[in-house]
């Protein structure tokens, strides 16, 4: 599994099975960050403190052929 924290400048490791990488694999856009906490943010509320805005995309090269599940989480932080 791969966890990306859009707009984050540092990686955060929750435990040995869950590490949120800093904002990698992006093309374009700008970073927005807030110091406010989302109180209803589940087990990892820190992921809702940063975002990538504007015209942007993510490209992850060298993935082997196959089916992939992508789980996106959104919150209005502006």
PDB file of N, CA and C in Angstrom:
ATOM      1  N   UNK A   1       0.839  -1.174   0.000  1.00  0.00           N
ATOM      2  CA  UNK A   1       0.000   0.000   0.000  1.00  0.00           C
ATOM      3  C   UNK A   1       0.886   1.239   0.000  1.00  0.00           C
ATOM      4  N   UNK A   2       0.400   2.258  -0.645  1.00  0.00           N
ATOM      5  CA  UNK A   2       1.115   3.526  -0.753  1.00  0.00           C
ATOM      6  C   UNK A   2       0.185   4.634  -0.277  1.00  0.00           C
ATOM      7  N   UNK A   3       0.614   5.394   0.708  1.00  0.00           N
ATOM      8  CA  UNK A   3      -0.157   6.518   1.225  1.00  0.00           C
ATOM      9  C   UNK A   3       0.594   7.799   0.909  1.00  0.00           C
ATOM     10  N   UNK A   4      -0.056   8.719   0.184  1.00  0.00           N
ATOM     11  CA  UNK A   4       0.528  10.031  -0.113  1.00  0.00           C
ATOM     12  C   UNK A   4      -0.287  11.099   0.597  1.00  0.00           C
ATOM     13  N   UNK A   5       0.396  12.015   1.250  1.00  0.00           N
ATOM     14  CA  UNK A   5      -0.267  13.118   1.926  1.00  0.00           C
ATOM     15  C   UNK A   5      -0.087  14.364   1.068  1.00  0.00           C
ATOM     16  N   UNK A   6      -1.079  14.677   0.275  1.00  0.00           N
ATOM     17  CA  UNK A   6      -1.011  15.779  -0.674  1.00  0.00           C
ATOM     18  C   UNK A   6      -0.714  17.100   0.024  1.00  0.00           C
ATOM     19  N   UNK A   7       0.319  17.784  -0.443  1.00  0.00           N
ATOM     20  CA  UNK A   7       0.720  19.063   0.114  1.00  0.00           C
ATOM     21  C   UNK A   7       1.654  18.969   1.310  1.00  0.00           C
ATOM     22  N   UNK A   8       1.861  17.778   1.857  1.00  0.00           N
ATOM     23  CA  UNK A   8       2.725  17.617   3.034  1.00  0.00           C
ATOM     24  C   UNK A   8       4.195  17.711   2.639  1.00  0.00           C
ATOM     25  N   UNK A   9       4.984  18.310   3.500  1.00  0.00           N
ATOM     26  CA  UNK A   9       6.402  18.462   3.218  1.00  0.00           C
ATOM     27  C   UNK A   9       7.258  17.410   3.900  1.00  0.00           C
ATOM     28  N   UNK A  10       6.666  16.619   4.792  1.00  0.00           N
ATOM     29  CA  UNK A  10       7.416  15.573   5.493  1.00  0.00           C
ATOM     30  C   UNK A  10       6.585  14.298   5.574  1.00  0.00           C
ATOM     31  N   UNK A  11       7.260  13.168   5.576  1.00  0.00           N
ATOM     32  CA  UNK A  11       6.584  11.882   5.742  1.00  0.00           C
ATOM     33  C   UNK A  11       6.287  11.656   7.220  1.00  0.00           C
ATOM     34  N   UNK A  12       5.210  10.893   7.488  1.00  0.00           N
ATOM     35  CA  UNK A  12       4.818  10.570   8.860  1.00  0.00           C
ATOM     36  C   UNK A  12       4.538   9.071   8.918  1.00  0.00           C
ATOM     37  N   UNK A  13       5.200   8.390   9.858  1.00  0.00           N
ATOM     38  CA  UNK A  13       4.984   6.951  10.022  1.00  0.00           C
ATOM     39  C   UNK A  13       4.127   6.724  11.259  1.00  0.00           C
ATOM     40  N   UNK A  14       2.941   6.170  11.049  1.00  0.00           N
ATOM     41  CA  UNK A  14       2.008   5.901  12.138  1.00  0.00           C
ATOM     42  C   UNK A  14       2.457   4.661  12.904  1.00  0.00           C
ATOM     43  N   UNK A  15       2.718   3.599  12.178  1.00  0.00           N
ATOM     44  CA  UNK A  15       3.254   2.360  12.741  1.00  0.00           C
ATOM     45  C   UNK A  15       3.965   1.633  11.612  1.00  0.00           C
ATOM     46  N   UNK A  16       4.403   0.411  11.846  1.00  0.00           N
ATOM     47  CA  UNK A  16       5.186  -0.300  10.832  1.00  0.00           C
ATOM     48  C   UNK A  16       4.388  -0.632   9.580  1.00  0.00           C
ATOM     49  N   UNK A  17       3.062  -0.544   9.639  1.00  0.00           N
ATOM     50  CA  UNK A  17       2.254  -0.887   8.462  1.00  0.00           C
ATOM     51  C   UNK A  17       1.687   0.340   7.749  1.00  0.00           C
ATOM     52  N   UNK A  18       1.846   1.538   8.323  1.00  0.00           N
ATOM     53  CA  UNK A  18       1.243   2.721   7.713  1.00  0.00           C
ATOM     54  C   UNK A  18       2.197   3.903   7.769  1.00  0.00           C
ATOM     55  N   UNK A  19       2.696   4.299   6.600  1.00  0.00           N
ATOM     56  CA  UNK A  19       3.564   5.467   6.488  1.00  0.00           C
ATOM     57  C   UNK A  19       2.993   6.384   5.416  1.00  0.00           C
ATOM     58  N   UNK A  20       2.699   7.616   5.792  1.00  0.00           N
ATOM     59  CA  UNK A  20       2.215   8.612   4.845  1.00  0.00           C
ATOM     60  C   UNK A  20       3.415   9.347   4.287  1.00  0.00           C
ATOM     61  N   UNK A  21       3.647   9.232   2.987  1.00  0.00           N
ATOM     62  CA  UNK A  21       4.770   9.913   2.347  1.00  0.00           C
ATOM     63  C   UNK A  21       4.463  11.386   2.169  1.00  0.00           C
ATOM     64  N   UNK A  22       5.505  12.175   2.162  1.00  0.00           N
ATOM     65  CA  UNK A  22       5.362  13.589   1.806  1.00  0.00           C
ATOM     66  C   UNK A  22       4.821  13.667   0.379  1.00  0.00           C
ATOM     67  N   UNK A  23       4.485  14.830  -0.066  1.00  0.00           N
ATOM     68  CA  UNK A  23       3.851  15.041  -1.379  1.00  0.00           C
ATOM     69  C   UNK A  23       4.829  14.768  -2.522  1.00  0.00           C
ATOM     70  N   UNK A  24       4.829  13.533  -3.012  1.00  0.00           N
ATOM     71  CA  UNK A  24       5.675  13.111  -4.136  1.00  0.00           C
ATOM     72  C   UNK A  24       4.807  12.809  -5.350  1.00  0.00           C
ATOM     73  N   UNK A  25       5.431  12.617  -6.472  1.00  0.00           N
ATOM     74  CA  UNK A  25       4.812  12.162  -7.719  1.00  0.00           C
ATOM     75  C   UNK A  25       3.862  13.183  -8.343  1.00  0.00           C
ATOM     76  N   UNK A  26       3.883  14.424  -7.900  1.00  0.00           N
ATOM     77  CA  UNK A  26       2.956  15.417  -8.435  1.00  0.00           C
ATOM     78  C   UNK A  26       3.573  16.164  -9.610  1.00  0.00           C
ATOM     79  N   UNK A  27       2.700  16.737 -10.404  1.00  0.00           N
ATOM     80  CA  UNK A  27       3.078  17.646 -11.483  1.00  0.00           C
ATOM     81  C   UNK A  27       2.150  18.845 -11.394  1.00  0.00           C
ATOM     82  N   UNK A  28       2.713  20.037 -11.173  1.00  0.00           N
ATOM     83  CA  UNK A  28       1.923  21.263 -11.134  1.00  0.00           C
ATOM     84  C   UNK A  28       1.238  21.505  -9.802  1.00  0.00           C
ATOM     85  N   UNK A  29       0.503  22.588  -9.748  1.00  0.00           N
ATOM     86  CA  UNK A  29      -0.247  22.939  -8.552  1.00  0.00           C
ATOM     87  C   UNK A  29       0.597  23.632  -7.504  1.00  0.00           C
ATOM     88  N   UNK A  30      -0.064  24.101  -6.480  1.00  0.00           N
ATOM     89  CA  UNK A  30       0.574  24.796  -5.366  1.00  0.00           C
ATOM     90  C   UNK A  30       0.161  24.130  -4.055  1.00  0.00           C
ATOM     91  N   UNK A  31       0.983  24.308  -3.044  1.00  0.00           N
ATOM     92  CA  UNK A  31       0.698  23.730  -1.729  1.00  0.00           C
ATOM     93  C   UNK A  31      -0.085  24.724  -0.883  1.00  0.00           C
ATOM     94  N   UNK A  32      -1.051  24.214  -0.147  1.00  0.00           N
ATOM     95  CA  UNK A  32      -1.756  24.996   0.866  1.00  0.00           C
ATOM     96  C   UNK A  32      -1.698  24.193   2.162  1.00  0.00           C
ATOM     97  N   UNK A  33      -1.380  24.880   3.271  1.00  0.00           N
ATOM     98  CA  UNK A  33      -1.336  24.215   4.574  1.00  0.00           C
ATOM     99  C   UNK A  33      -2.034  25.081   5.610  1.00  0.00           C
ATOM    100  N   UNK A  34      -2.606  24.420   6.598  1.00  0.00           N
ATOM    101  CA  UNK A  34      -3.261  25.104   7.703  1.00  0.00           C
ATOM    102  C   UNK A  34      -2.774  24.501   9.015  1.00  0.00           C
ATOM    103  N   UNK A  35      -2.845  25.265  10.073  1.00  0.00           N
ATOM    104  CA  UNK A  35      -2.490  24.777  11.400  1.00  0.00           C
ATOM    105  C   UNK A  35      -3.723  24.301  12.169  1.00  0.00           C
ATOM    106  N   UNK A  36      -4.911  24.487  11.574  1.00  0.00           N
ATOM    107  CA  UNK A  36      -6.143  24.072  12.226  1.00  0.00           C
ATOM    108  C   UNK A  36      -6.300  22.559  12.158  1.00  0.00           C
ATOM    109  N   UNK A  37      -6.883  21.989  13.198  1.00  0.00           N
ATOM    110  CA  UNK A  37      -7.102  20.544  13.254  1.00  0.00           C
ATOM    111  C   UNK A  37      -8.536  20.211  12.878  1.00  0.00           C
ATOM    112  N   UNK A  38      -8.706  19.144  12.147  1.00  0.00           N
ATOM    113  CA  UNK A  38     -10.029  18.623  11.818  1.00  0.00           C
ATOM    114  C   UNK A  38     -10.383  17.646  12.932  1.00  0.00           C
ATOM    115  N   UNK A  39     -11.334  17.999  13.770  1.00  0.00           N
ATOM    116  CA  UNK A  39     -11.630  17.164  14.937  1.00  0.00           C
ATOM    117  C   UNK A  39     -12.311  15.853  14.564  1.00  0.00           C
ATOM    118  N   UNK A  40     -12.966  15.792  13.431  1.00  0.00           N
ATOM    119  CA  UNK A  40     -13.645  14.572  12.988  1.00  0.00           C
ATOM    120  C   UNK A  40     -12.797  13.845  11.958  1.00  0.00           C
ATOM    121  N   UNK A  41     -11.464  13.943  12.058  1.00  0.00           N
ATOM    122  CA  UNK A  41     -10.552  13.425  11.048  1.00  0.00           C
ATOM    123  C   UNK A  41     -10.206  11.956  11.146  1.00  0.00           C
ATOM    124  N   UNK A  42     -10.892  11.191  11.973  1.00  0.00           N
ATOM    125  CA  UNK A  42     -10.610   9.766  12.081  1.00  0.00           C
ATOM    126  C   UNK A  42      -9.282   9.490  12.766  1.00  0.00           C
ATOM    127  N   UNK A  43      -8.636   8.386  12.365  1.00  0.00           N
ATOM    128  CA  UNK A  43      -7.391   7.962  12.999  1.00  0.00           C
ATOM    129  C   UNK A  43      -6.186   8.805  12.605  1.00  0.00           C
ATOM    130  N   UNK A  44      -6.258   9.507  11.481  1.00  0.00           N
ATOM    131  CA  UNK A  44      -5.114  10.272  10.965  1.00  0.00           C
ATOM    132  C   UNK A  44      -5.540  11.690  10.590  1.00  0.00           C
ATOM    133  N   UNK A  45      -5.983  12.506  11.546  1.00  0.00           N
ATOM    134  CA  UNK A  45      -6.485  13.838  11.197  1.00  0.00           C
ATOM    135  C   UNK A  45      -5.438  14.768  10.598  1.00  0.00           C
ATOM    136  N   UNK A  46      -4.153  14.475  10.799  1.00  0.00           N
ATOM    137  CA  UNK A  46      -3.099  15.346  10.259  1.00  0.00           C
ATOM    138  C   UNK A  46      -3.099  15.379   8.736  1.00  0.00           C
ATOM    139  N   UNK A  47      -3.655  14.379   8.074  1.00  0.00           N
ATOM    140  CA  UNK A  47      -3.651  14.386   6.603  1.00  0.00           C
ATOM    141  C   UNK A  47      -4.542  15.473   6.029  1.00  0.00           C
ATOM    142  N   UNK A  48      -5.432  16.023   6.852  1.00  0.00           N
ATOM    143  CA  UNK A  48      -6.347  17.060   6.381  1.00  0.00           C
ATOM    144  C   UNK A  48      -5.828  18.464   6.665  1.00  0.00           C
ATOM    145  N   UNK A  49      -4.542  18.609   6.938  1.00  0.00           N
ATOM    146  CA  UNK A  49      -3.958  19.923   7.205  1.00  0.00           C
ATOM    147  C   UNK A  49      -3.159  20.456   6.023  1.00  0.00           C
ATOM    148  N   UNK A  50      -3.118  19.709   4.915  1.00  0.00           N
ATOM    149  CA  UNK A  50      -2.383  20.168   3.731  1.00  0.00           C
ATOM    150  C   UNK A  50      -3.134  19.740   2.468  1.00  0.00           C
ATOM    151  N   UNK A  51      -2.850  20.449   1.386  1.00  0.00           N
ATOM    152  CA  UNK A  51      -3.515  20.152   0.112  1.00  0.00           C
ATOM    153  C   UNK A  51      -2.654  20.660  -1.041  1.00  0.00           C
ATOM    154  N   UNK A  52      -2.923  20.163  -2.213  1.00  0.00           N
ATOM    155  CA  UNK A  52      -2.317  20.668  -3.446  1.00  0.00           C
ATOM    156  C   UNK A  52      -3.449  21.293  -4.252  1.00  0.00           C
ATOM    157  N   UNK A  53      -3.296  22.572  -4.600  1.00  0.00           N
ATOM    158  CA  UNK A  53      -4.339  23.331  -5.283  1.00  0.00           C
ATOM    159  C   UNK A  53      -3.954  23.631  -6.718  1.00  0.00           C
ATOM    160  N   UNK A  54      -4.963  23.910  -7.518  1.00  0.00           N
ATOM    161  CA  UNK A  54      -4.728  24.330  -8.892  1.00  0.00           C
ATOM    162  C   UNK A  54      -4.663  23.169  -9.854  1.00  0.00           C
ATOM    163  N   UNK A  55      -4.111  23.440 -11.016  1.00  0.00           N
ATOM    164  CA  UNK A  55      -4.005  22.442 -12.069  1.00  0.00           C
ATOM    165  C   UNK A  55      -2.847  21.505 -11.740  1.00  0.00           C
ATOM    166  N   UNK A  56      -3.151  20.306 -11.287  1.00  0.00           N
ATOM    167  CA  UNK A  56      -2.110  19.363 -10.888  1.00  0.00           C
ATOM    168  C   UNK A  56      -2.535  17.934 -11.214  1.00  0.00           C
ATOM    169  N   UNK A  57      -1.567  17.059 -11.214  1.00  0.00           N
ATOM    170  CA  UNK A  57      -1.830  15.631 -11.415  1.00  0.00           C
ATOM    171  C   UNK A  57      -0.745  14.846 -10.694  1.00  0.00           C
ATOM    172  N   UNK A  58      -1.004  13.572 -10.523  1.00  0.00           N
ATOM    173  CA  UNK A  58      -0.039  12.666  -9.913  1.00  0.00           C
ATOM    174  C   UNK A  58       0.267  11.554 -10.905  1.00  0.00           C
ATOM    175  N   UNK A  59       1.551  11.240 -11.051  1.00  0.00           N
ATOM    176  CA  UNK A  59       1.991  10.169 -11.947  1.00  0.00           C
ATOM    177  C   UNK A  59       2.951   9.274 -11.161  1.00  0.00           C
ATOM    178  N   UNK A  60       2.586   8.014 -11.005  1.00  0.00           N
ATOM    179  CA  UNK A  60       3.437   7.050 -10.312  1.00  0.00           C
ATOM    180  C   UNK A  60       3.955   6.080 -11.363  1.00  0.00           C
ATOM    181  N   UNK A  61       5.222   6.230 -11.704  1.00  0.00           N
ATOM    182  CA  UNK A  61       5.837   5.421 -12.759  1.00  0.00           C
ATOM    183  C   UNK A  61       6.192   4.028 -12.253  1.00  0.00           C
ATOM    184  N   UNK A  62       6.422   3.143 -13.194  1.00  0.00           N
ATOM    185  CA  UNK A  62       6.938   1.795 -12.942  1.00  0.00           C
ATOM    186  C   UNK A  62       6.013   0.910 -12.117  1.00  0.00           C
ATOM    187  N   UNK A  63       4.715   1.133 -12.189  1.00  0.00           N
ATOM    188  CA  UNK A  63       3.786   0.220 -11.541  1.00  0.00           C
ATOM    189  C   UNK A  63       3.590  -0.998 -12.442  1.00  0.00           C
ATOM    190  N   UNK A  64       3.599  -2.183 -11.896  1.00  0.00           N
ATOM    191  CA  UNK A  64       3.355  -3.360 -12.728  1.00  0.00           C
ATOM    192  C   UNK A  64       1.907  -3.369 -13.216  1.00  0.00           C
ATOM    193  N   UNK A  65       1.659  -3.974 -14.362  1.00  0.00           N
ATOM    194  CA  UNK A  65       0.286  -4.061 -14.870  1.00  0.00           C
ATOM    195  C   UNK A  65      -0.618  -4.745 -13.843  1.00  0.00           C
ATOM    196  N   UNK A  66      -1.834  -4.274 -13.753  1.00  0.00           N
ATOM    197  CA  UNK A  66      -2.786  -4.870 -12.831  1.00  0.00           C
ATOM    198  C   UNK A  66      -3.881  -3.898 -12.466  1.00  0.00           C
ATOM    199  N   UNK A  67      -4.760  -4.337 -11.599  1.00  0.00           N
ATOM    200  CA  UNK A  67      -5.849  -3.505 -11.112  1.00  0.00           C
ATOM    201  C   UNK A  67      -5.411  -2.845  -9.812  1.00  0.00           C
ATOM    202  N   UNK A  68      -5.771  -1.584  -9.657  1.00  0.00           N
ATOM    203  CA  UNK A  68      -5.404  -0.828  -8.471  1.00  0.00           C
ATOM    204  C   UNK A  68      -6.634  -0.149  -7.894  1.00  0.00           C
ATOM    205  N   UNK A  69      -6.684  -0.049  -6.593  1.00  0.00           N
ATOM    206  CA  UNK A  69      -7.747   0.665  -5.893  1.00  0.00           C
ATOM    207  C   UNK A  69      -7.165   1.984  -5.398  1.00  0.00           C
ATOM    208  N   UNK A  70      -7.842   3.074  -5.690  1.00  0.00           N
ATOM    209  CA  UNK A  70      -7.401   4.393  -5.237  1.00  0.00           C
ATOM    210  C   UNK A  70      -8.475   4.943  -4.310  1.00  0.00           C
ATOM    211  N   UNK A  71      -8.078   5.302  -3.123  1.00  0.00           N
ATOM    212  CA  UNK A  71      -8.983   5.820  -2.108  1.00  0.00           C
ATOM    213  C   UNK A  71      -8.608   7.269  -1.844  1.00  0.00           C
ATOM    214  N   UNK A  72      -9.454   8.201  -2.252  1.00  0.00           N
ATOM    215  CA  UNK A  72      -9.179   9.625  -2.103  1.00  0.00           C
ATOM    216  C   UNK A  72      -9.958  10.184  -0.924  1.00  0.00           C
ATOM    217  N   UNK A  73      -9.326  11.049  -0.139  1.00  0.00           N
ATOM    218  CA  UNK A  73      -9.984  11.703   0.984  1.00  0.00           C
ATOM    219  C   UNK A  73      -9.935  13.207   0.739  1.00  0.00           C
ATOM    220  N   UNK A  74     -11.078  13.869   0.884  1.00  0.00           N
ATOM    221  CA  UNK A  74     -11.173  15.312   0.644  1.00  0.00           C
ATOM    222  C   UNK A  74     -11.765  16.009   1.862  1.00  0.00           C
ATOM    223  N   UNK A  75     -11.311  17.238   2.072  1.00  0.00           N
ATOM    224  CA  UNK A  75     -11.889  18.091   3.105  1.00  0.00           C
ATOM    225  C   UNK A  75     -11.664  19.537   2.679  1.00  0.00           C
ATOM    226  N   UNK A  76     -12.590  20.405   3.019  1.00  0.00           N
ATOM    227  CA  UNK A  76     -12.475  21.824   2.688  1.00  0.00           C
ATOM    228  C   UNK A  76     -11.663  22.508   3.783  1.00  0.00           C
ATOM    229  N   UNK A  77     -10.419  22.891   3.490  1.00  0.00           N
ATOM    230  CA  UNK A  77      -9.574  23.501   4.509  1.00  0.00           C
ATOM    231  C   UNK A  77      -9.300  24.976   4.252  1.00  0.00           C
ATOM    232  N   UNK A  78      -9.930  25.529   3.252  1.00  0.00           N
ATOM    233  CA  UNK A  78      -9.717  26.951   2.943  1.00  0.00           C
ATOM    234  C   UNK A  78     -10.893  27.755   3.479  1.00  0.00           C
TER     235      UNK A  78
END
